[in-house]
GROMACS .gro file of C-alpha atoms in nm:
model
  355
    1UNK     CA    1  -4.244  -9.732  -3.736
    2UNK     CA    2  -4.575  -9.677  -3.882
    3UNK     CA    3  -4.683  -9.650  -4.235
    4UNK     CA    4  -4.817  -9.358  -4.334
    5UNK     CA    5  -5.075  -9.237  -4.625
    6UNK     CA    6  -5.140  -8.910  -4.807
    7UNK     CA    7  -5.314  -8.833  -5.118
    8UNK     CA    8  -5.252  -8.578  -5.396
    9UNK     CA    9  -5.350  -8.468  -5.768
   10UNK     CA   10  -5.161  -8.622  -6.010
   11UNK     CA   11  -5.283  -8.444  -6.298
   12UNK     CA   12  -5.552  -8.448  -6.530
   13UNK     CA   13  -5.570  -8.754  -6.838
   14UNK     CA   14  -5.582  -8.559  -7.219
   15UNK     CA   15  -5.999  -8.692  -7.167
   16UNK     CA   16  -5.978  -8.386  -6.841
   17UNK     CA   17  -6.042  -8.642  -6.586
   18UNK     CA   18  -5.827  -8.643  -6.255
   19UNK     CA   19  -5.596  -8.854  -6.159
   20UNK     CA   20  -5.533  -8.922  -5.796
   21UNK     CA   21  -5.196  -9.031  -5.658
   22UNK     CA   22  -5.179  -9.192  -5.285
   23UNK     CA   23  -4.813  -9.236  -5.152
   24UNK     CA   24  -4.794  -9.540  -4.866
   25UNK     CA   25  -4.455  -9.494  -4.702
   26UNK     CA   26  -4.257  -9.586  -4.351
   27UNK     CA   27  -3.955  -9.251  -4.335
   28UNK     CA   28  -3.636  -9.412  -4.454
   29UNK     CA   29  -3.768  -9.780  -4.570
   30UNK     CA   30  -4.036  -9.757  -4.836
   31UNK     CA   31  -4.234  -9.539  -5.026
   32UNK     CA   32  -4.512  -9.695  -5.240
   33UNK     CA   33  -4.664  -9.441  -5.489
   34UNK     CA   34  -5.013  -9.541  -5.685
   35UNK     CA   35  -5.233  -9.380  -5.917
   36UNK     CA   36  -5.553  -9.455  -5.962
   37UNK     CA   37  -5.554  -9.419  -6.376
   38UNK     CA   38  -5.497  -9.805  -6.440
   39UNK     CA   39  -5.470  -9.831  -6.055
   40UNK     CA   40  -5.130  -9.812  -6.171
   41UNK     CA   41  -4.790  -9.871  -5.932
   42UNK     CA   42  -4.578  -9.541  -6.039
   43UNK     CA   43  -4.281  -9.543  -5.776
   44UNK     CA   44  -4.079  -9.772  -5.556
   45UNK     CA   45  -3.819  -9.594  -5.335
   46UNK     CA   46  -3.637  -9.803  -5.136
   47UNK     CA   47  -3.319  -9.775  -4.930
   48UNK     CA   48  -2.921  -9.929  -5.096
   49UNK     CA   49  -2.676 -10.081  -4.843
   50UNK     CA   50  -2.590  -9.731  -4.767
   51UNK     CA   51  -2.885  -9.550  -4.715
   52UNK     CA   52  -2.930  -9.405  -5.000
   53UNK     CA   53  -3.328  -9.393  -5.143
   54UNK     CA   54  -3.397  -9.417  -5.493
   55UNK     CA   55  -3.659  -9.513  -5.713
   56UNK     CA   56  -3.650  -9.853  -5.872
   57UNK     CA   57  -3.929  -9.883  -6.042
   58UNK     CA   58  -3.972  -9.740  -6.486
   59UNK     CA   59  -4.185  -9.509  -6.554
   60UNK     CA   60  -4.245  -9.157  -6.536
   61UNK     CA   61  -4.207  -8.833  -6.321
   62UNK     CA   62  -4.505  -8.695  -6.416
   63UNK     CA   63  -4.865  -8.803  -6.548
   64UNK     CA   64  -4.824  -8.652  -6.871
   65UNK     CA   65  -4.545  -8.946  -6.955
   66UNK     CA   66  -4.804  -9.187  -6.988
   67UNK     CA   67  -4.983  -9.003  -7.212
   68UNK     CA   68  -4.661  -8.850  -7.484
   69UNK     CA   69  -4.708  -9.038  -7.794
   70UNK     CA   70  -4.348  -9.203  -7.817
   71UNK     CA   71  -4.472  -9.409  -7.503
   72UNK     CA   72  -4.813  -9.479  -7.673
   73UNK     CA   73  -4.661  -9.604  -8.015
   74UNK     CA   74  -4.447  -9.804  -7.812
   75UNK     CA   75  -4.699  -9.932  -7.543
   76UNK     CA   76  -4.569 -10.183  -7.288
   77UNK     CA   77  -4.799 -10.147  -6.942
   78UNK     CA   78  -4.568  -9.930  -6.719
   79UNK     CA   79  -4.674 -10.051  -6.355
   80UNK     CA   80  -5.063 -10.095  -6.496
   81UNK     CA   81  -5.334 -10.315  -6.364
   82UNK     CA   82  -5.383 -10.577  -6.677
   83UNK     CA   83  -5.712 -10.748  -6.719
   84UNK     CA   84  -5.983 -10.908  -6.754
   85UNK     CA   85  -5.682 -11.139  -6.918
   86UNK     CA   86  -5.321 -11.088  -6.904
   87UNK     CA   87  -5.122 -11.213  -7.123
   88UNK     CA   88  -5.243 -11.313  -7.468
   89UNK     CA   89  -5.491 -11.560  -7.626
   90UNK     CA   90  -5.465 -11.790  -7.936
   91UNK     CA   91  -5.668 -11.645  -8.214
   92UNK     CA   92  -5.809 -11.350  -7.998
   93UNK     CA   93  -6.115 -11.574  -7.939
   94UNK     CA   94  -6.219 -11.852  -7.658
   95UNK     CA   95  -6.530 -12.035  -7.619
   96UNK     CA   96  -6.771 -12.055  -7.347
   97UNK     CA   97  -7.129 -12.278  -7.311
   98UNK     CA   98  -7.083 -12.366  -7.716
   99UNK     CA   99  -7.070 -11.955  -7.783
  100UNK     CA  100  -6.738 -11.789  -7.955
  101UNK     CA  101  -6.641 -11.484  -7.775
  102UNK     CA  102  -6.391 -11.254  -8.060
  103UNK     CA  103  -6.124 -11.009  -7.918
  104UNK     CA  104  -6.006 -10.707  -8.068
  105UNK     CA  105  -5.629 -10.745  -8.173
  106UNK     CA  106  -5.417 -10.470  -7.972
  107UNK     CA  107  -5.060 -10.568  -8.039
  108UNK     CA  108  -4.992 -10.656  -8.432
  109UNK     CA  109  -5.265 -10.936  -8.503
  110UNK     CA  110  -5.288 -11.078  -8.093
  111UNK     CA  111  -5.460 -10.950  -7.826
  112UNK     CA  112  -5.259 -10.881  -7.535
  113UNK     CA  113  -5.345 -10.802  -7.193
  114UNK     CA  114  -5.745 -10.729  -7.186
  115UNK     CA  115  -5.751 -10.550  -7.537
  116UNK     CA  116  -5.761 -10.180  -7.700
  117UNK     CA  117  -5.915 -10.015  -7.388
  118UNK     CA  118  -5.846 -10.323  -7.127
  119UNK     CA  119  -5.805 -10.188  -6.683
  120UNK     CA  120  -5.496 -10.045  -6.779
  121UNK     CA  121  -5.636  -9.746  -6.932
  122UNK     CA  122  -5.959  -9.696  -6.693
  123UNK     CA  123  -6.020  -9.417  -6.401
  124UNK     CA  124  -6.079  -9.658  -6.152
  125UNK     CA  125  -6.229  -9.564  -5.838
  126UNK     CA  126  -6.058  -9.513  -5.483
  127UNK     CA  127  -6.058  -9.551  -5.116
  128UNK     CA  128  -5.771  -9.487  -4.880
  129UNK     CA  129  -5.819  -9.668  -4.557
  130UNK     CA  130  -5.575  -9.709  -4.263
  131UNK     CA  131  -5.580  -9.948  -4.010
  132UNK     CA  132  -5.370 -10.024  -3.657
  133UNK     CA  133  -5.078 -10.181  -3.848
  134UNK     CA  134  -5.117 -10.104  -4.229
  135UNK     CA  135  -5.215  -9.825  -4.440
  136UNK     CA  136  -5.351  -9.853  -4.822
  137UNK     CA  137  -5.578  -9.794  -5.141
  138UNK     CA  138  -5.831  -9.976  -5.295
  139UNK     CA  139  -5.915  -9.944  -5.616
  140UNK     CA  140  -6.237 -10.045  -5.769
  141UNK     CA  141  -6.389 -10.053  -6.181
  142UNK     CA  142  -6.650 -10.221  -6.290
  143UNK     CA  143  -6.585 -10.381  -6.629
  144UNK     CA  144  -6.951 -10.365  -6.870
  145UNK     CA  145  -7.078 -10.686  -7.005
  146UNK     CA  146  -6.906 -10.663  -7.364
  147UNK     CA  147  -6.575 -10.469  -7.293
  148UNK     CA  148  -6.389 -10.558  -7.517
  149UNK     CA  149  -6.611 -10.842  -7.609
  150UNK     CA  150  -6.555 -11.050  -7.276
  151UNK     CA  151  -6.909 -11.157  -7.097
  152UNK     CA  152  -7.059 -11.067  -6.790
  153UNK     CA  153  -7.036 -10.762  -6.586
  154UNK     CA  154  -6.751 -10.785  -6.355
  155UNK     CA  155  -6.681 -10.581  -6.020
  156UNK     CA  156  -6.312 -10.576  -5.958
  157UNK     CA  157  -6.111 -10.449  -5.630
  158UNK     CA  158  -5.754 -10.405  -5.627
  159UNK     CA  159  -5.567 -10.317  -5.299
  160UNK     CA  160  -5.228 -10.195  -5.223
  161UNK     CA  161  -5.145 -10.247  -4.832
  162UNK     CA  162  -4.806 -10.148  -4.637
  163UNK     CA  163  -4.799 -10.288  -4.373
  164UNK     CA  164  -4.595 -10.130  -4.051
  165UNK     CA  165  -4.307 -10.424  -4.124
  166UNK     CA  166  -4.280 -10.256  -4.506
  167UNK     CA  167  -4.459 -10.538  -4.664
  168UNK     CA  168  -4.656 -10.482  -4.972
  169UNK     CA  169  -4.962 -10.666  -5.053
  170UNK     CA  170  -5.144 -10.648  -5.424
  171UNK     CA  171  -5.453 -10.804  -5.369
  172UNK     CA  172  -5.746 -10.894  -5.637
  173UNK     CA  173  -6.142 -10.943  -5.557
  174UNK     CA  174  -6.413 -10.988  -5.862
  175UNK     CA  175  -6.708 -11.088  -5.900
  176UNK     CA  176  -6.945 -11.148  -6.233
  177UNK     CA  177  -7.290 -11.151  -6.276
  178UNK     CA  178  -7.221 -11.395  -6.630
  179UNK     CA  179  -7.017 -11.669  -6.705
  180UNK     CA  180  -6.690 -11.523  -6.811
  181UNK     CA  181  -6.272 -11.552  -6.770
  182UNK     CA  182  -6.046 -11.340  -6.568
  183UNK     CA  183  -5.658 -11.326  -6.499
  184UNK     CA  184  -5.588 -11.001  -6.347
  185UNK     CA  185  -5.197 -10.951  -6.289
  186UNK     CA  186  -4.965 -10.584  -6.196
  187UNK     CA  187  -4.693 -10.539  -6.474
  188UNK     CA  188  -4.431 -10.314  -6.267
  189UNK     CA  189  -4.113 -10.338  -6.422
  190UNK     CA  190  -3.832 -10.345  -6.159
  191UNK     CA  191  -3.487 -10.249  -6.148
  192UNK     CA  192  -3.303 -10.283  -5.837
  193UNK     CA  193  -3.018 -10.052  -5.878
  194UNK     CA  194  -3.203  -9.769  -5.936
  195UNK     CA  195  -2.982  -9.668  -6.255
  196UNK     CA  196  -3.246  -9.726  -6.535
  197UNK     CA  197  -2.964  -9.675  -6.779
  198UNK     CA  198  -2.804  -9.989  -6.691
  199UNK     CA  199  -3.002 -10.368  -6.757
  200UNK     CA  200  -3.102 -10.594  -6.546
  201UNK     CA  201  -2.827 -10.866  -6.688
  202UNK     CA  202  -2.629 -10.897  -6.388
  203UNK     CA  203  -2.940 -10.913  -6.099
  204UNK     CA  204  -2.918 -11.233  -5.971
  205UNK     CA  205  -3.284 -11.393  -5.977
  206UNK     CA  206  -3.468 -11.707  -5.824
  207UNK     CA  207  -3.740 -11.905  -5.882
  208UNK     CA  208  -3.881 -12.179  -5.696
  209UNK     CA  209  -4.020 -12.351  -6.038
  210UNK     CA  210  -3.951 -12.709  -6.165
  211UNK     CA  211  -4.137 -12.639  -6.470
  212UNK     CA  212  -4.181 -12.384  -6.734
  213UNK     CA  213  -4.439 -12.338  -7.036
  214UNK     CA  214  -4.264 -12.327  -7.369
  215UNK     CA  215  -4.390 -12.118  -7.664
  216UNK     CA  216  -4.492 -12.105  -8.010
  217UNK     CA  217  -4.365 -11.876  -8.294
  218UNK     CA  218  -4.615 -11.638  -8.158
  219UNK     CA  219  -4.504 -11.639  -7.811
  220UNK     CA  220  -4.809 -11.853  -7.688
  221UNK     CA  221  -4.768 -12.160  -7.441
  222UNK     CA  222  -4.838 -12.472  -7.657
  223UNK     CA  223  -5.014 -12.644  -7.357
  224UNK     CA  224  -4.745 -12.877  -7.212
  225UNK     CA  225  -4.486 -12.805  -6.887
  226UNK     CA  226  -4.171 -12.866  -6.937
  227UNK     CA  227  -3.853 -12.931  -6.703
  228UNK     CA  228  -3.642 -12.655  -6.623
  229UNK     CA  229  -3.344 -12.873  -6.576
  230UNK     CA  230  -3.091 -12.846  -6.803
  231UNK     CA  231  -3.236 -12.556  -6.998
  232UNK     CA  232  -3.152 -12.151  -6.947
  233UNK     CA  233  -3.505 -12.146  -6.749
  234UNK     CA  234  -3.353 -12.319  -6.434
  235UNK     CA  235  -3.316 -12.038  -6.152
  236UNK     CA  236  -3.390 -12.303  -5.859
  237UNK     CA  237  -3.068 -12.109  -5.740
  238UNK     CA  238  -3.023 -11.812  -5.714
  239UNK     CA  239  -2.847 -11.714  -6.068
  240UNK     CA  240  -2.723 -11.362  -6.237
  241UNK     CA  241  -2.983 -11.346  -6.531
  242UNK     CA  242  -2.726 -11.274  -6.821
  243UNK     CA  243  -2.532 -11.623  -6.738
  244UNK     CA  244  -2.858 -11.767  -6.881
  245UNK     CA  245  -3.007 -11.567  -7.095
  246UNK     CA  246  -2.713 -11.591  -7.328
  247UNK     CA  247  -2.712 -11.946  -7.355
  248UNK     CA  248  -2.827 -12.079  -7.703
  249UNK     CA  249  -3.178 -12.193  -7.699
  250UNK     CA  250  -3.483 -12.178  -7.956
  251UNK     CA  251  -3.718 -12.077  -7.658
  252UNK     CA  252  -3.529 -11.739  -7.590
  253UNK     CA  253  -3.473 -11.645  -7.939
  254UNK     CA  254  -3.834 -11.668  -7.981
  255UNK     CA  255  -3.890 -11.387  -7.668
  256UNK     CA  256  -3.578 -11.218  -7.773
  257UNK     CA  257  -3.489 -11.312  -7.417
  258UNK     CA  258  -3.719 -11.456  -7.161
  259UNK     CA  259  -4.097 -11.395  -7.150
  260UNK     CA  260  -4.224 -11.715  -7.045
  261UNK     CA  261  -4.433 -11.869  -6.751
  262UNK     CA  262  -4.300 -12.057  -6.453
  263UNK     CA  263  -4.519 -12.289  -6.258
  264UNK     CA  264  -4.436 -12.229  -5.930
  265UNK     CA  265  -4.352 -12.481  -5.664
  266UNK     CA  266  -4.570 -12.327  -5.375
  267UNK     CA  267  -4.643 -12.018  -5.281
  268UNK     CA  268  -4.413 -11.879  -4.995
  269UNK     CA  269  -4.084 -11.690  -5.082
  270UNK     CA  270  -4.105 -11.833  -5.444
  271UNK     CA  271  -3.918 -11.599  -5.641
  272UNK     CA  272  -3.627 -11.387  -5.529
  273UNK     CA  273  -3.414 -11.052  -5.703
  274UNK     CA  274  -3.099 -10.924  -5.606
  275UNK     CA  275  -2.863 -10.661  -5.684
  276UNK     CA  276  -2.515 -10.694  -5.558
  277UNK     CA  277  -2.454 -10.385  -5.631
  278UNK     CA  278  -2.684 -10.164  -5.418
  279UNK     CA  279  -2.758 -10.467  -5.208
  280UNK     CA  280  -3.147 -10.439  -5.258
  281UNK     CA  281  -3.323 -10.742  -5.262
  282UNK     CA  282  -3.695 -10.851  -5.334
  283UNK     CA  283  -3.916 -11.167  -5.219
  284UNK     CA  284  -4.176 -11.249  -5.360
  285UNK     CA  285  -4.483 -11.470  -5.233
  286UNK     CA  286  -4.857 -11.561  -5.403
  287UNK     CA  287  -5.101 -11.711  -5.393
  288UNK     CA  288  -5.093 -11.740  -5.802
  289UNK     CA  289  -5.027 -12.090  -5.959
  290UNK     CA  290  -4.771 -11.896  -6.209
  291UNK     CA  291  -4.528 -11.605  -6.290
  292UNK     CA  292  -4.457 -11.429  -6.624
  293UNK     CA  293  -4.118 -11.380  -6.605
  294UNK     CA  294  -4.014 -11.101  -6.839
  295UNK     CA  295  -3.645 -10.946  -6.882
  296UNK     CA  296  -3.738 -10.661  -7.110
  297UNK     CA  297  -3.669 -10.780  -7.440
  298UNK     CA  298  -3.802 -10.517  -7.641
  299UNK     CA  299  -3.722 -10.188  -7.418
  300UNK     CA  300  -3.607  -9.990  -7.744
  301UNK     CA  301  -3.539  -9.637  -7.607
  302UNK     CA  302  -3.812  -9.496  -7.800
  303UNK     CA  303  -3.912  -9.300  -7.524
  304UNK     CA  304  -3.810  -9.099  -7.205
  305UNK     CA  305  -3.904  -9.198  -6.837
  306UNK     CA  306  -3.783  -9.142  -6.496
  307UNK     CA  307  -3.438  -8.941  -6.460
  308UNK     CA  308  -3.452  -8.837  -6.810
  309UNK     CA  309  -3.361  -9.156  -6.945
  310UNK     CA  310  -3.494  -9.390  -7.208
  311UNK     CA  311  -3.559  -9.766  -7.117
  312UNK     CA  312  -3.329  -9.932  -7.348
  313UNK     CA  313  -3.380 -10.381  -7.385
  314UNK     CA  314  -3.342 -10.525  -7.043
  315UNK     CA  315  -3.369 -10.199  -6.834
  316UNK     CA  316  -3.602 -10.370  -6.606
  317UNK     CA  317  -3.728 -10.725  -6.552
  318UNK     CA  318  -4.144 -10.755  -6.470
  319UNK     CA  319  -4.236 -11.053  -6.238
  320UNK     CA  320  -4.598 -11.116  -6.276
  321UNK     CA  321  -4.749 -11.346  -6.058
  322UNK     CA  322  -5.069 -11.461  -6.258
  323UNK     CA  323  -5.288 -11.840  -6.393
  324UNK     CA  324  -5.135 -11.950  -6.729
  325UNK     CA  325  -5.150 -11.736  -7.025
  326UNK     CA  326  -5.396 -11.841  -7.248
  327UNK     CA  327  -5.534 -12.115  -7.015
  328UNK     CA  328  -5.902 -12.032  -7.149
  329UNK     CA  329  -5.805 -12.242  -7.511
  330UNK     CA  330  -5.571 -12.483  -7.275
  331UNK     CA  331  -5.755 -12.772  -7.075
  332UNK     CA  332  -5.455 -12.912  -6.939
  333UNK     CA  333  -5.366 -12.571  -6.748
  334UNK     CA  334  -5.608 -12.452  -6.455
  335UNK     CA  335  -5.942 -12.260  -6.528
  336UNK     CA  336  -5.992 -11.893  -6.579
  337UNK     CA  337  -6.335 -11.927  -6.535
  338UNK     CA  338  -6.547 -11.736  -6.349
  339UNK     CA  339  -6.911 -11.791  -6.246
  340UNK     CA  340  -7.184 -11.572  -6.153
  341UNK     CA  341  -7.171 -11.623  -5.704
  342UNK     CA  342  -6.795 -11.746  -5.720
  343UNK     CA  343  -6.530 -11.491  -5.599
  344UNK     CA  344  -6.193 -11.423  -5.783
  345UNK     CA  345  -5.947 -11.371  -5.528
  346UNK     CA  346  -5.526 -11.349  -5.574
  347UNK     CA  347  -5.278 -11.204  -5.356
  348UNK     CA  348  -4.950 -11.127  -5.409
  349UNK     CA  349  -4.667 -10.990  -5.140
  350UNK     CA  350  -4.347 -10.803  -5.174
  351UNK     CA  351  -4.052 -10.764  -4.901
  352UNK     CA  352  -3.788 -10.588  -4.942
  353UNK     CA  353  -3.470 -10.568  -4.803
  354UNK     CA  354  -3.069 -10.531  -4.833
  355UNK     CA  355  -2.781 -10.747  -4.838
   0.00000   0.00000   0.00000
């Protein structure tokens, strides 16, 4: 069956700017919604064992969620677009040519995913298209030399394709016209049952990854890989996640569960979900070196989302497919650099199915 696209209003941001929402969807298989405030991925709908459709992804029913000040004071990047950098960076400050670029802190003293006012929070610009086989959006911002302190002026696509087969594609293009970094990931958090008040805990999750990054006190990688085997990080099988996140370990008491980096064995079919329970089941594929594995570990209830309810710890687990965090202050991980006449370019693919 074919995809299909339509468009509609949103709403309007507190600023009185529109927000645009574009639904990709084949009847009775998937239903992609995305918004073009943080070209943001809102909804998930996807089919259990039995039929049944229901929303899997956290977040909220209507624009004016992401805006109520219990989500604000309690920030975590429902389904946004992070950049220029995701993840954080030692000392908010990297060097480049000899020259100290400082970032403003955004989360306690660290700055997390692109800053104060980083892609997440941007109107971004968009284009439906539609093709023989696929239908999608791009989305496109350019970034001023200086936001949030980072060089270089950088032009940045993102694209969300479905194709006829119900395979979604989040794709990343930049360019810069300075020297400058860039590690642009989605941070959808998923829960395949659909029932946001239960956890994540008994998914069962894969990833094809020999080798993890551990972390400091303040949840940065200290530069080395380490082996999965033998630790609660090995999910070379498929595993339920509460089997190992309540082993003891010093590396998940530091998360509070896990939010740590895998380095991924190659890039087809490397990490896997599943819920037993409704049957769904997600693979994942990328083009990315690594993915931020993160269960959720401070979900606190503080606010209300989807179905009324609040995302308590572990509601949802985020998978983002990404370069190392902080790679920028680490030589022995792979370069975030980007030069004026290069091309960024990262793909990511998600297909669903039941079980």
């Amino acid at each position: 069956m074919s995809p299909k696209i339509t468009a509609s209003v949103f709403g309007f941001t507190p600023q009185g700017d529109e927000v645009e929402l574009y639904m990709l969807s084949i009847q009775g298989q998937i239903e992609v919604r995305v918004m073009n405030y943080g070209a943001t991925w809102t909804h998930l709908f996807l089919p259990d064992r039995n039929g049944k459709m229901e929303d899997v992804l956290l977040g909220f029913d209507t624009l004016e969620g992401f805006f109520q000040q219990e989500y604000l004071d309690n920030y975590c990047y429902l389904g946004s677009t992070v950049g220029r950098i995701a993840g954080r960076i030692a000392n908010n400050s990297f060097s480049l040519d000899g020259k100290t670029f400082h970032l403003p802190a955004n989360q306690g003293t660290t700055h997390l995913h692109g800053g104060m006012m980083g892609w997440d929070k941007k109107i971004w610009k968009a284009e439906p298209f539609e093709t023989d086989n696929s239908v999608g959006v791009t989305f496109y911002y350019q970034s001023p030399d200086g936001e949030e302190n980072y060089p270089g002026t950088v032009d940045v696509w993102v694209t969300y394709t479905l194709d006829e087969t119900g395979r979604l594609e989040i794709s990343y293009r930049a360019m810069t016209d300075k020297k400058t970094i860039i590690n642009p990931t989605n941070h959808f958090y998923i829960n395949l049952s659909g029932d946001f008040s239960k956890n994540i805990e008994s998914h069962a999750f894969f990833v094809d990854a020999d080798n993890y990054l551990p972390l400091n006190e303040k949840s940065l990688p200290i530069g080395v890989k380490s082996p999965v085997a033998g630790t609660p990080f090995d999910f070379r099988h498929l595993k339920k996640i509460k089997d190992q996140i309540q082993i003891d370990n010093h590396q998940l008491e530091i998360a509070n569960g896990i939010d740590h980096c895998f380095e991924l064995n190659q890039p087809e079919d490397c990490a896997i979900l599943y819920d037993a329970e409704s049957g769904r089941k997600l693979t994942l594929s990328t083009t990315e070196p690594g993915i931020q594995v993160y269960t959720g570990n401070f979900l606190n209830g503080s606010f209300v989302g989807k179905k009324g309810v609040a995302f308590d710890k572990r509601s949802a687990i985020c998978l983002e497919t990404q370069h190392f965090p902080d790679a920028i202050n680490l030589p022995e991980f792979d370069s975030v650099i980007l030069l004026p006449g290069e091309i960024f370019e990262s793909r990511t693919q998600f297909v669903f199915g039941v079980e």
